[in-house]
Amino acid sequence: MSFSSNAVTAKARAVLGRSLTAEDYTLLAAKENVPDVCAYLKQTARYGKALAAVNPQTVHRGQLEAVLRRSVFDIFESFHRFDFTESKNYFKYIVMQLEIEQILAAIQCAAAGNPDTYIAAMPMFLTEHSNVDLPALGTAGSLVETLHILDGTPYFSALKEPLITAAETGKLDVCECERQLYRLYYMRLLKMIEKNFKGSEKKELKRAVLRGIDMENTVLLHRYTMFFGDDTESVKKELLPFKYRLSGEAVERLAAERDINRIAAELDNIGYRTSSDVPETVELLTERISLDYLHKTLRLSQSSSVVYFALTELLEIELKNIKTLIEGIRYGLDGSVILNMLVI
């Protein structure tokens, strides 16, 4: 590896070293309210600096989550400024993921006739990196107006058909919009990898991305099977059109299963296993499988690009865990119940 690659890898592993621990999650799950969660996070190596100016007694859930999201994005941005390897190309896809989240939020607000709700939650830090006019999305009074705002962006063609259909029928299929947007995202990401990487590094990075898609498709498969029943061919059409180990035969076997333990066994058969006990949901099962793989990859990979990719995924998992904690605490769930809902 070059000096720059070594530096990226070292920095990524240092960032991982500041992650929340199992003990942190246990203590957080025992908190009684959002201010207590904020006060605890202020004392951690990961979030202390970002929360330094935040008063735990006055912060509300939305503000806290926004500050945490910004702090993680700042880590990504620091790598973008610092990195001179091929992994630098990945920053635009971090931005693209956030754009997709914002577009999905905006179209749901527009469909409900509440665009102001989107504006109130919009992350302003993203506007300087995004090619989408995010503030304008908050002014859209209809789905057609939202589509016009997206004209000139890659998202227009992906959303044209589902949004026009929604405008005509009055029914927004959010799942279809999400599927089309992530199909676009992965198509572009995989093309970038094919263009900018070579040899073993390209192979390892593609594997990391495609494994993640396999996990997403496993969740989609389970959800759509519950909806479509035994119509496996209809279910297959709903999946993202990329795969690593999730062959057509594996899809058919998984589609026939409803029990979480048998689903776990089928995934184990094709090389996807988790070191933890089988959880209650397919979502948690796939996320924990990914967690184990990402931790191992970040520790052992010799590719700075693969290490950086693994870090970005792990930071997103940590953010999701914190949101789950906050939600569980707000609903008064027992700490042990909350811990079982986390990806740890």
PDB file of N, CA, C and O in Angstrom, residues 237-264:
ATOM      1  N   LYS A 237     -39.191 -10.058  -8.918  1.00  0.00           N
ATOM      2  CA  LYS A 237     -39.220  -8.791  -9.663  1.00  0.00           C
ATOM      3  C   LYS A 237     -39.073  -7.586  -8.752  1.00  0.00           C
ATOM      4  O   LYS A 237     -38.721  -6.496  -9.213  1.00  0.00           O
ATOM      5  N   GLU A 238     -39.363  -7.769  -7.469  1.00  0.00           N
ATOM      6  CA  GLU A 238     -39.280  -6.664  -6.516  1.00  0.00           C
ATOM      7  C   GLU A 238     -37.883  -6.488  -5.936  1.00  0.00           C
ATOM      8  O   GLU A 238     -37.611  -5.481  -5.279  1.00  0.00           O
ATOM      9  N   LEU A 239     -37.008  -7.451  -6.164  1.00  0.00           N
ATOM     10  CA  LEU A 239     -35.669  -7.395  -5.577  1.00  0.00           C
ATOM     11  C   LEU A 239     -34.739  -6.499  -6.380  1.00  0.00           C
ATOM     12  O   LEU A 239     -34.952  -6.263  -7.570  1.00  0.00           O
ATOM     13  N   LEU A 240     -33.690  -6.017  -5.710  1.00  0.00           N
ATOM     14  CA  LEU A 240     -32.655  -5.271  -6.412  1.00  0.00           C
ATOM     15  C   LEU A 240     -31.936  -6.215  -7.366  1.00  0.00           C
ATOM     16  O   LEU A 240     -31.602  -7.344  -6.987  1.00  0.00           O
ATOM     17  N   PRO A 241     -31.679  -5.799  -8.608  1.00  0.00           N
ATOM     18  CA  PRO A 241     -31.155  -6.716  -9.644  1.00  0.00           C
ATOM     19  C   PRO A 241     -29.645  -6.935  -9.590  1.00  0.00           C
ATOM     20  O   PRO A 241     -28.964  -6.907 -10.607  1.00  0.00           O
ATOM     21  N   PHE A 242     -29.118  -7.151  -8.395  1.00  0.00           N
ATOM     22  CA  PHE A 242     -27.694  -7.419  -8.216  1.00  0.00           C
ATOM     23  C   PHE A 242     -27.578  -8.514  -7.163  1.00  0.00           C
ATOM     24  O   PHE A 242     -28.391  -8.586  -6.241  1.00  0.00           O
ATOM     25  N   LYS A 243     -26.533  -9.338  -7.259  1.00  0.00           N
ATOM     26  CA  LYS A 243     -26.409 -10.408  -6.267  1.00  0.00           C
ATOM     27  C   LYS A 243     -24.952 -10.836  -6.125  1.00  0.00           C
ATOM     28  O   LYS A 243     -24.126 -10.610  -7.008  1.00  0.00           O
ATOM     29  N   TYR A 244     -24.665 -11.467  -4.984  1.00  0.00           N
ATOM     30  CA  TYR A 244     -23.366 -12.090  -4.743  1.00  0.00           C
ATOM     31  C   TYR A 244     -23.575 -13.593  -4.535  1.00  0.00           C
ATOM     32  O   TYR A 244     -23.251 -14.399  -5.404  1.00  0.00           O
ATOM     33  N   ARG A 245     -24.164 -13.977  -3.432  1.00  0.00           N
ATOM     34  CA  ARG A 245     -24.436 -15.394  -3.182  1.00  0.00           C
ATOM     35  C   ARG A 245     -25.921 -15.739  -3.273  1.00  0.00           C
ATOM     36  O   ARG A 245     -26.281 -16.913  -3.240  1.00  0.00           O
ATOM     37  N   LEU A 246     -26.752 -14.754  -3.377  1.00  0.00           N
ATOM     38  CA  LEU A 246     -28.196 -14.977  -3.360  1.00  0.00           C
ATOM     39  C   LEU A 246     -28.677 -15.350  -4.764  1.00  0.00           C
ATOM     40  O   LEU A 246     -29.273 -14.542  -5.475  1.00  0.00           O
ATOM     41  N   SER A 247     -28.399 -16.589  -5.147  1.00  0.00           N
ATOM     42  CA  SER A 247     -28.772 -17.085  -6.471  1.00  0.00           C
ATOM     43  C   SER A 247     -30.283 -17.277  -6.570  1.00  0.00           C
ATOM     44  O   SER A 247     -31.005 -17.198  -5.567  1.00  0.00           O
ATOM     45  N   GLY A 248     -30.743 -17.560  -7.790  1.00  0.00           N
ATOM     46  CA  GLY A 248     -32.161 -17.816  -7.981  1.00  0.00           C
ATOM     47  C   GLY A 248     -32.655 -18.971  -7.132  1.00  0.00           C
ATOM     48  O   GLY A 248     -33.754 -18.930  -6.566  1.00  0.00           O
ATOM     49  N   GLU A 249     -31.833 -20.027  -7.018  1.00  0.00           N
ATOM     50  CA  GLU A 249     -32.203 -21.182  -6.207  1.00  0.00           C
ATOM     51  C   GLU A 249     -32.293 -20.805  -4.731  1.00  0.00           C
ATOM     52  O   GLU A 249     -33.201 -21.249  -4.013  1.00  0.00           O
ATOM     53  N   ALA A 250     -31.339 -19.981  -4.267  1.00  0.00           N
ATOM     54  CA  ALA A 250     -31.358 -19.552  -2.870  1.00  0.00           C
ATOM     55  C   ALA A 250     -32.596 -18.695  -2.584  1.00  0.00           C
ATOM     56  O   ALA A 250     -33.209 -18.810  -1.516  1.00  0.00           O
ATOM     57  N   VAL A 251     -32.962 -17.839  -3.535  1.00  0.00           N
ATOM     58  CA  VAL A 251     -34.161 -17.020  -3.384  1.00  0.00           C
ATOM     59  C   VAL A 251     -35.393 -17.903  -3.233  1.00  0.00           C
ATOM     60  O   VAL A 251     -36.253 -17.662  -2.362  1.00  0.00           O
ATOM     61  N   GLU A 252     -35.490 -18.931  -4.056  1.00  0.00           N
ATOM     62  CA  GLU A 252     -36.647 -19.822  -3.990  1.00  0.00           C
ATOM     63  C   GLU A 252     -36.707 -20.564  -2.657  1.00  0.00           C
ATOM     64  O   GLU A 252     -37.788 -20.742  -2.078  1.00  0.00           O
ATOM     65  N   ARG A 253     -35.550 -20.994  -2.152  1.00  0.00           N
ATOM     66  CA  ARG A 253     -35.549 -21.684  -0.857  1.00  0.00           C
ATOM     67  C   ARG A 253     -35.947 -20.743   0.274  1.00  0.00           C
ATOM     68  O   ARG A 253     -36.724 -21.104   1.153  1.00  0.00           O
ATOM     69  N   LEU A 254     -35.399 -19.515   0.239  1.00  0.00           N
ATOM     70  CA  LEU A 254     -35.731 -18.547   1.281  1.00  0.00           C
ATOM     71  C   LEU A 254     -37.201 -18.130   1.213  1.00  0.00           C
ATOM     72  O   LEU A 254     -37.840 -17.899   2.242  1.00  0.00           O
ATOM     73  N   ALA A 255     -37.730 -18.036  -0.005  1.00  0.00           N
ATOM     74  CA  ALA A 255     -39.127 -17.639  -0.180  1.00  0.00           C
ATOM     75  C   ALA A 255     -40.083 -18.664   0.418  1.00  0.00           C
ATOM     76  O   ALA A 255     -41.220 -18.323   0.776  1.00  0.00           O
ATOM     77  N   ALA A 256     -39.616 -19.896   0.540  1.00  0.00           N
ATOM     78  CA  ALA A 256     -40.473 -20.965   1.075  1.00  0.00           C
ATOM     79  C   ALA A 256     -40.466 -20.991   2.600  1.00  0.00           C
ATOM     80  O   ALA A 256     -41.241 -21.734   3.216  1.00  0.00           O
ATOM     81  N   GLU A 257     -39.590 -20.183   3.220  1.00  0.00           N
ATOM     82  CA  GLU A 257     -39.454 -20.211   4.672  1.00  0.00           C
ATOM     83  C   GLU A 257     -40.154 -19.022   5.329  1.00  0.00           C
ATOM     84  O   GLU A 257     -40.147 -17.919   4.806  1.00  0.00           O
ATOM     85  N   ARG A 258     -40.735 -19.280   6.500  1.00  0.00           N
ATOM     86  CA  ARG A 258     -41.343 -18.207   7.304  1.00  0.00           C
ATOM     87  C   ARG A 258     -40.681 -18.129   8.680  1.00  0.00           C
ATOM     88  O   ARG A 258     -40.663 -17.082   9.303  1.00  0.00           O
ATOM     89  N   ASP A 259     -40.124 -19.258   9.124  1.00  0.00           N
ATOM     90  CA  ASP A 259     -39.516 -19.328  10.448  1.00  0.00           C
ATOM     91  C   ASP A 259     -38.112 -18.719  10.425  1.00  0.00           C
ATOM     92  O   ASP A 259     -37.288 -19.050   9.555  1.00  0.00           O
ATOM     93  N   ILE A 260     -37.821 -17.839  11.376  1.00  0.00           N
ATOM     94  CA  ILE A 260     -36.557 -17.107  11.400  1.00  0.00           C
ATOM     95  C   ILE A 260     -35.357 -18.049  11.552  1.00  0.00           C
ATOM     96  O   ILE A 260     -34.302 -17.823  10.951  1.00  0.00           O
ATOM     97  N   ASN A 261     -35.517 -19.137  12.297  1.00  0.00           N
ATOM     98  CA  ASN A 261     -34.402 -20.069  12.473  1.00  0.00           C
ATOM     99  C   ASN A 261     -34.078 -20.801  11.178  1.00  0.00           C
ATOM    100  O   ASN A 261     -32.907 -21.040  10.864  1.00  0.00           O
ATOM    101  N   ARG A 262     -35.111 -21.136  10.402  1.00  0.00           N
ATOM    102  CA  ARG A 262     -34.865 -21.810   9.124  1.00  0.00           C
ATOM    103  C   ARG A 262     -34.286 -20.834   8.100  1.00  0.00           C
ATOM    104  O   ARG A 262     -33.479 -21.219   7.247  1.00  0.00           O
ATOM    105  N   ILE A 263     -34.716 -19.574   8.174  1.00  0.00           N
ATOM    106  CA  ILE A 263     -34.129 -18.557   7.293  1.00  0.00           C
ATOM    107  C   ILE A 263     -32.644 -18.392   7.616  1.00  0.00           C
ATOM    108  O   ILE A 263     -31.798 -18.325   6.718  1.00  0.00           O
ATOM    109  N   ALA A 264     -32.326 -18.350   8.911  1.00  0.00           N
ATOM    110  CA  ALA A 264     -30.918 -18.247   9.325  1.00  0.00           C
ATOM    111  C   ALA A 264     -30.122 -19.442   8.823  1.00  0.00           C
ATOM    112  O   ALA A 264     -28.972 -19.302   8.380  1.00  0.00           O
TER     113      ALA A 264
END
